[in-house]
mmCIF file of C-alpha atoms in Angstrom:
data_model
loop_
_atom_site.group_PDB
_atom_site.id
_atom_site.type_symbol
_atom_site.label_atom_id
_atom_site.label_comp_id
_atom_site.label_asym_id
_atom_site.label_seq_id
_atom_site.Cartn_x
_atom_site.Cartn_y
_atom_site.Cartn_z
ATOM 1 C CA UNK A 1 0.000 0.000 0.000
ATOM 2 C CA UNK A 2 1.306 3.344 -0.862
ATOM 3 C CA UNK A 3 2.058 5.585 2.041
ATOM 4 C CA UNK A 4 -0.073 7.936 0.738
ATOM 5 C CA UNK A 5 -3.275 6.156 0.573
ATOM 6 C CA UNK A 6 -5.678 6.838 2.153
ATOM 7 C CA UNK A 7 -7.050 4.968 5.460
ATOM 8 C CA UNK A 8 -9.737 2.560 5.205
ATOM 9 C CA UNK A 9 -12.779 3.628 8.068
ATOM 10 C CA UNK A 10 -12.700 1.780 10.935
ATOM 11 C CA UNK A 11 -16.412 0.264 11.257
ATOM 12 C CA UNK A 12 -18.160 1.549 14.431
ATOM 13 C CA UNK A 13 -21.904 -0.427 15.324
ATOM 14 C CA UNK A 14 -23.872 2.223 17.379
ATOM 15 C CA UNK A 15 -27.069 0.745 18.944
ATOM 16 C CA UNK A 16 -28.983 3.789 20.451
ATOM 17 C CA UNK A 17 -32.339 4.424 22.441
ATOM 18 C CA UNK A 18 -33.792 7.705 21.292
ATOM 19 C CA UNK A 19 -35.322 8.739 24.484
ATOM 20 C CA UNK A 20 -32.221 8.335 26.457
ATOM 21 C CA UNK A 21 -30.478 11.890 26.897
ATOM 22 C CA UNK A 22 -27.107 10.125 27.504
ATOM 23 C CA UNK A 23 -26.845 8.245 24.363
ATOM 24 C CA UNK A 24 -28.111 11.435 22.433
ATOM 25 C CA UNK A 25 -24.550 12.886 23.949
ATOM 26 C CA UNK A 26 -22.644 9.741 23.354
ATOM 27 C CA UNK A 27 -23.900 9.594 19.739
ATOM 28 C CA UNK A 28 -23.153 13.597 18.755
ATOM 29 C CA UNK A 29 -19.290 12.831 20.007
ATOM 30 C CA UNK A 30 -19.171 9.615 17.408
ATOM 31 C CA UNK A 31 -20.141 12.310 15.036
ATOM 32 C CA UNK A 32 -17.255 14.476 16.063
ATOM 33 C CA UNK A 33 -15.380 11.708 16.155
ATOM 34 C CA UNK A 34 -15.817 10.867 12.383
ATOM 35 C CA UNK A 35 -15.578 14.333 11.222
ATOM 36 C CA UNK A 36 -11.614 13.966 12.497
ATOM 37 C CA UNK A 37 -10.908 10.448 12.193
ATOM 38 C CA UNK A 38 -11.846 7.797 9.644
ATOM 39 C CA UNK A 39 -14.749 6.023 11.250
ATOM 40 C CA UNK A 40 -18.012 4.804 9.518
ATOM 41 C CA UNK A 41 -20.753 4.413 11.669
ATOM 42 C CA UNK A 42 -23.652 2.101 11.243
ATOM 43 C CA UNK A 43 -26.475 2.767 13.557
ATOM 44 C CA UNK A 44 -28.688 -0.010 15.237
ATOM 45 C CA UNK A 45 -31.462 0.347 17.661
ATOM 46 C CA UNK A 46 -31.732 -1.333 20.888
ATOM 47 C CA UNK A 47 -34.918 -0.549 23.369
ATOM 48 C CA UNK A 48 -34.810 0.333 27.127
ATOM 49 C CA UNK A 49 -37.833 -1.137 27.519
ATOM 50 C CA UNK A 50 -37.228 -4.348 25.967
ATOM 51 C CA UNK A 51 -34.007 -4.263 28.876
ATOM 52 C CA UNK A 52 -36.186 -3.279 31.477
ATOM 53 C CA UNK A 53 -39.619 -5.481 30.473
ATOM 54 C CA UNK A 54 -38.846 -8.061 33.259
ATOM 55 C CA UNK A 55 -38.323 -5.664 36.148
ATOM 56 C CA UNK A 56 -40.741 -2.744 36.108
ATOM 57 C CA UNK A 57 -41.669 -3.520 39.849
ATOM 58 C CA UNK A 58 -37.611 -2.236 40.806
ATOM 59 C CA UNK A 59 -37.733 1.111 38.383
ATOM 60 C CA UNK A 60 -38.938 4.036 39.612
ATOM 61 C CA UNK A 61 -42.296 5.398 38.711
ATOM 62 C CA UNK A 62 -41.060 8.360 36.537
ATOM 63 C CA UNK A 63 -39.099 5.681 34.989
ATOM 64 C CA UNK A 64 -41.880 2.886 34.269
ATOM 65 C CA UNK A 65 -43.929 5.581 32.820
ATOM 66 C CA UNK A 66 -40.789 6.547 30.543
ATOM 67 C CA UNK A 67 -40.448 2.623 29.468
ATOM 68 C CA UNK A 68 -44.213 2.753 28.390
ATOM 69 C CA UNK A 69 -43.420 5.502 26.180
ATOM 70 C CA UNK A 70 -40.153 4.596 24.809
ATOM 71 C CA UNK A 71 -41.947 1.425 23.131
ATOM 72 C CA UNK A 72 -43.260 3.606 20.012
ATOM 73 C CA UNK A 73 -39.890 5.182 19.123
ATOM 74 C CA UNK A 74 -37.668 2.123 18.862
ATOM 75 C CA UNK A 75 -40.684 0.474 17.185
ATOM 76 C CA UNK A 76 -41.538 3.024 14.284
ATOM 77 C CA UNK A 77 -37.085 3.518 13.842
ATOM 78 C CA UNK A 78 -37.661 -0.287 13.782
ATOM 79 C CA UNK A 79 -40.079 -0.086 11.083
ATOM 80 C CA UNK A 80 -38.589 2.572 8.988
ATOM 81 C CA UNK A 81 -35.225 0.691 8.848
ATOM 82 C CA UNK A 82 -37.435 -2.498 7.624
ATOM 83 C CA UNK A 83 -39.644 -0.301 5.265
ATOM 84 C CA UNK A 84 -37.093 2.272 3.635
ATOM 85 C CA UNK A 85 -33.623 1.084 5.141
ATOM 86 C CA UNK A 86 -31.070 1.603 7.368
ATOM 87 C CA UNK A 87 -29.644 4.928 6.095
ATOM 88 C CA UNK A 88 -32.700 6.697 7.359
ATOM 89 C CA UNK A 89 -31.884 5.682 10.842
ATOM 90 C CA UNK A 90 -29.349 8.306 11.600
ATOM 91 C CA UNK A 91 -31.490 10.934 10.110
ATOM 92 C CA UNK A 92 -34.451 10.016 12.465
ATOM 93 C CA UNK A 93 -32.371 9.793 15.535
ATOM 94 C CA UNK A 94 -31.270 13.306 14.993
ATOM 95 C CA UNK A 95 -34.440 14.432 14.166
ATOM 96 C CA UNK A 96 -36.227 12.404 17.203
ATOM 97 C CA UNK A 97 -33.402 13.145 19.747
ATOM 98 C CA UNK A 98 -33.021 17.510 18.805
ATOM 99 C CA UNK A 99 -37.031 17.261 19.518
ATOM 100 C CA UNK A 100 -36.930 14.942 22.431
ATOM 101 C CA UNK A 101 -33.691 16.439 23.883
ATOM 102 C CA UNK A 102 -32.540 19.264 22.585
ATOM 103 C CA UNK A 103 -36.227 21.093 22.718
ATOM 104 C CA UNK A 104 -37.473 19.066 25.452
ATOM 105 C CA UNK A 105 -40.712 18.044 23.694
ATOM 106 C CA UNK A 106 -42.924 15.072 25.112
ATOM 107 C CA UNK A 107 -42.064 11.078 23.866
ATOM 108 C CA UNK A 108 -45.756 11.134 22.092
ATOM 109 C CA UNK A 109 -47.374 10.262 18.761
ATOM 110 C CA UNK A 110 -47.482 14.206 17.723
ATOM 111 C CA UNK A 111 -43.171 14.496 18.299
ATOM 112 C CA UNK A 112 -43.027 11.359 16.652
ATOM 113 C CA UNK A 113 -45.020 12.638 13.274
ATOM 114 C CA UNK A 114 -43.357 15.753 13.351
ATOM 115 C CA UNK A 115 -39.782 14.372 13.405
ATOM 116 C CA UNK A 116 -40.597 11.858 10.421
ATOM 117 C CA UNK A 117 -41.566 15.059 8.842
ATOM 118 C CA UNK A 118 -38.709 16.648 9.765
ATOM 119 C CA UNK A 119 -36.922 13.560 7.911
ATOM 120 C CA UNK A 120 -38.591 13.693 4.781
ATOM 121 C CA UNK A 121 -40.461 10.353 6.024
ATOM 122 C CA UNK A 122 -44.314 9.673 5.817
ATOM 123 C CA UNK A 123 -46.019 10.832 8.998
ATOM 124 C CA UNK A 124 -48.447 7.988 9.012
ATOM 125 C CA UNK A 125 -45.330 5.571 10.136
ATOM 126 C CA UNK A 126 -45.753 6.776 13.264
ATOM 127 C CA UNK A 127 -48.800 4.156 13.109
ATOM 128 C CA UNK A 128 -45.633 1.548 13.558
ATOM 129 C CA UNK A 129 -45.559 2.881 17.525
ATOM 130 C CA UNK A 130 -48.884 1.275 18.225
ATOM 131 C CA UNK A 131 -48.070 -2.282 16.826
ATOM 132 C CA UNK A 132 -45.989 -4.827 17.363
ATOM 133 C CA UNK A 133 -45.930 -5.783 13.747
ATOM 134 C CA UNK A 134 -41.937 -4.949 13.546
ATOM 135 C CA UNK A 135 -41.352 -6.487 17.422
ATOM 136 C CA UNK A 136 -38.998 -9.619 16.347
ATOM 137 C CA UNK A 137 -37.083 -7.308 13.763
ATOM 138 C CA UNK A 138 -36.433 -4.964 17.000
ATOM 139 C CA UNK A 139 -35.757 -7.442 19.762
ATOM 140 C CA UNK A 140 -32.976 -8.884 17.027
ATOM 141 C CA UNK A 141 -31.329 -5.989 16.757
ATOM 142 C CA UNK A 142 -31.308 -5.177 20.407
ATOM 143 C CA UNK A 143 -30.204 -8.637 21.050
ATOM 144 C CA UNK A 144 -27.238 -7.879 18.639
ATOM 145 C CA UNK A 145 -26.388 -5.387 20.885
ATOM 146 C CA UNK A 146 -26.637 -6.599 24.430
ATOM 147 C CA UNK A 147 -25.595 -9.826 23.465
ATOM 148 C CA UNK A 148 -22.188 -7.923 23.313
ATOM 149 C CA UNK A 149 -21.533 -6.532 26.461
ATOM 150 C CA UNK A 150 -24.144 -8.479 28.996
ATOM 151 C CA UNK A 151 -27.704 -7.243 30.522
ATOM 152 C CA UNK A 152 -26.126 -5.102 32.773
ATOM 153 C CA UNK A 153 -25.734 -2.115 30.873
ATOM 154 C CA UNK A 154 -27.873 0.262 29.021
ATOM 155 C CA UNK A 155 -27.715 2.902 25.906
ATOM 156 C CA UNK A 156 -25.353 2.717 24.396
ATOM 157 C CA UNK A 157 -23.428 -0.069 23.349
ATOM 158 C CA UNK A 158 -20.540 0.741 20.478
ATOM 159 C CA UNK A 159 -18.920 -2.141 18.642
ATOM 160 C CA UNK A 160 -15.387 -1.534 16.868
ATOM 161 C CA UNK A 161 -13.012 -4.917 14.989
ATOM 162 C CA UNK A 162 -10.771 -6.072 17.649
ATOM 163 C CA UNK A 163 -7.217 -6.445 17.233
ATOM 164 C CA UNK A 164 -7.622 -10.503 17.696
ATOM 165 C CA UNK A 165 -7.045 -12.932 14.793
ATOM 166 C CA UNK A 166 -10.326 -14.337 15.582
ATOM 167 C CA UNK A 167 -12.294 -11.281 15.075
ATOM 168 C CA UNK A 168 -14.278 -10.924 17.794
ATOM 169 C CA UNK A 169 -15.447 -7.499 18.165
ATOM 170 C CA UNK A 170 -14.633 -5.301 20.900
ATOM 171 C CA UNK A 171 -17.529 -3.798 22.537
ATOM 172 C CA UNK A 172 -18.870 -1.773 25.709
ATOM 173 C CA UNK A 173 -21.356 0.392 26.783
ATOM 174 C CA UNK A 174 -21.488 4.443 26.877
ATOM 175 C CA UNK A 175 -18.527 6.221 26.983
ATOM 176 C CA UNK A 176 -21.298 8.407 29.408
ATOM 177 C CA UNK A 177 -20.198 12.141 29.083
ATOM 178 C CA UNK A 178 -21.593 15.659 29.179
ATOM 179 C CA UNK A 179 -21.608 17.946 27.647
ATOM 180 C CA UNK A 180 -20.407 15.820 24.471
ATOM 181 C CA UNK A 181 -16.674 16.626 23.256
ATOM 182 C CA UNK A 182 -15.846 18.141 20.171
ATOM 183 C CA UNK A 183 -12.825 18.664 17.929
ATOM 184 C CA UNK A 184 -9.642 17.605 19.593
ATOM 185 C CA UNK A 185 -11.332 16.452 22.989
ATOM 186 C CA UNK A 186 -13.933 14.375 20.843
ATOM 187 C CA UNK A 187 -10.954 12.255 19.798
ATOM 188 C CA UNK A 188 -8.598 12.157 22.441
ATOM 189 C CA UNK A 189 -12.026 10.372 24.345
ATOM 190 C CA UNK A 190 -11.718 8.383 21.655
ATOM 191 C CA UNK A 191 -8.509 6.912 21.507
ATOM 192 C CA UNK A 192 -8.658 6.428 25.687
ATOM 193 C CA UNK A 193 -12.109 4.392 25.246
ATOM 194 C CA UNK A 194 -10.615 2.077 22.395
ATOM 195 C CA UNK A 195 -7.348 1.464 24.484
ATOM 196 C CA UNK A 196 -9.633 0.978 27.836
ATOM 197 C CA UNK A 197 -12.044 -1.424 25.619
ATOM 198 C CA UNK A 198 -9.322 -2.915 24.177
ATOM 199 C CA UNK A 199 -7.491 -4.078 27.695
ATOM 200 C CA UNK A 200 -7.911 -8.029 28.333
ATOM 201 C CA UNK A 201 -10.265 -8.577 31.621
ATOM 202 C CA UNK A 202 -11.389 -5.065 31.285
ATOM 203 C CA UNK A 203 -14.605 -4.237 32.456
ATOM 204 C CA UNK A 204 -15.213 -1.154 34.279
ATOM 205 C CA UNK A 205 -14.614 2.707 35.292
ATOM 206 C CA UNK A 206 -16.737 5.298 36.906
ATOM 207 C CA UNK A 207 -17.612 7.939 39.224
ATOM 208 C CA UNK A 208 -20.311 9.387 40.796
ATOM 209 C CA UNK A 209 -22.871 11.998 37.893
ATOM 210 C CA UNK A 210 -22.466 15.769 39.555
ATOM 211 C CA UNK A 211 -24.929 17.253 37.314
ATOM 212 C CA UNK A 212 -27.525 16.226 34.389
ATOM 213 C CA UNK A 213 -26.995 16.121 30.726
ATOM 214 C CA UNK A 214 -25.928 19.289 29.148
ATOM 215 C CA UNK A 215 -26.739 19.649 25.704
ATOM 216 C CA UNK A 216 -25.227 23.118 24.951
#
């Protein structure tokens, strides 16, 4: 290969919940991220509430209700990815997560028709929230996911090659940040997750949340 040529994108798997305001953050730093580096992300939904189906009597109230609600976005992303394909998840996302996040508007049937507007979809897909019909296509692709990392994790999940002969992905959940980094911070967060990640037998950091998601 000539020194000159140019890199070949490292393939990122991003499974997202839309109503989660930490993977809205964790997704708009892998878009930094592949503005500087060359990464090319394919976007997969999982469902909080598919995670959380078995053990509504241990969540919170505010957070059952939220679980009830979260149902028709994972399920209409679900059906638009069957329907018109995957390329119009990432579109959606933004479009479901600036309304849902960004403008703080309610996880309903009206947000969900305006941001398939928003997309250039068909507002009547938001139909796809009050069926099952798509239920085994989502619980695949949220099976995908978690099948990764374990069921004791959440939103996200990111999947990158690993540096094995066999393989076998390398994959964890979050990086959980706020506000999300951009420019030189985006990938210097980066670079420390894949080495962290990337460590035999590694499983874990954190530290206590001081403050809620900022999405300035």
């Amino acid at each position: 290969m000539s020194p000159n040529a140019p890199e070949s994108p490292v393939p990122v798997d991003f499974w997202f919940d839309p109503v989660c305001p930490w993977t809205w953050l964790t997704s708009r730093w892998m878009l930094n991220v592949a503005e500087a580096r060359p990464v090319a992300v394919s976007w997969h939904v999982m469902s909080l509430s598919v995670l959380n189906e078995h053990r509504t009597d241990d969540l919170p109230e505010r957070i059952r209700v939220l679980m009830g609600q979260a149902w028709a976005p994972v399920r209409v992303l679900t059906a638009v990815e069957r329907l018109h394909g995957r390329e119009w998840l990432a579109p959606l996302y933004t479009a479901l997560g600036t309304r849902y996040h960004v403008r703080q508007q309610p996880v309903n049937r009206r947000t969900l028709e305006a941001a398939l507007r928003d997309t250039g979809l068909p507002a009547e897909l938001a139909d796809a929230g009050d069926t099952d019909l798509y239920d085994a296509d989502l619980r695949a692709s949220h099976s995908r996911g978690i099948t990764l990392v374990g069921q004791d994790v959440g939103s996200p999940i990111i999947a990158v090659p690993g540096p094995d002969a066999d393989g076998a992905p390398v994959a964890f959940f979050g990086p959980v940040v706020s506000p999300a980094p951009k420019g030189e911070d985006a990938v210097r967060l980066w670079d420390g997750v894949l080495a962290a990640a990337s460590a035999p037998g590694f499983y874990e950091i954190k530290r206590t949340r001081t403050g809620g998601p900022d999405f300035s």
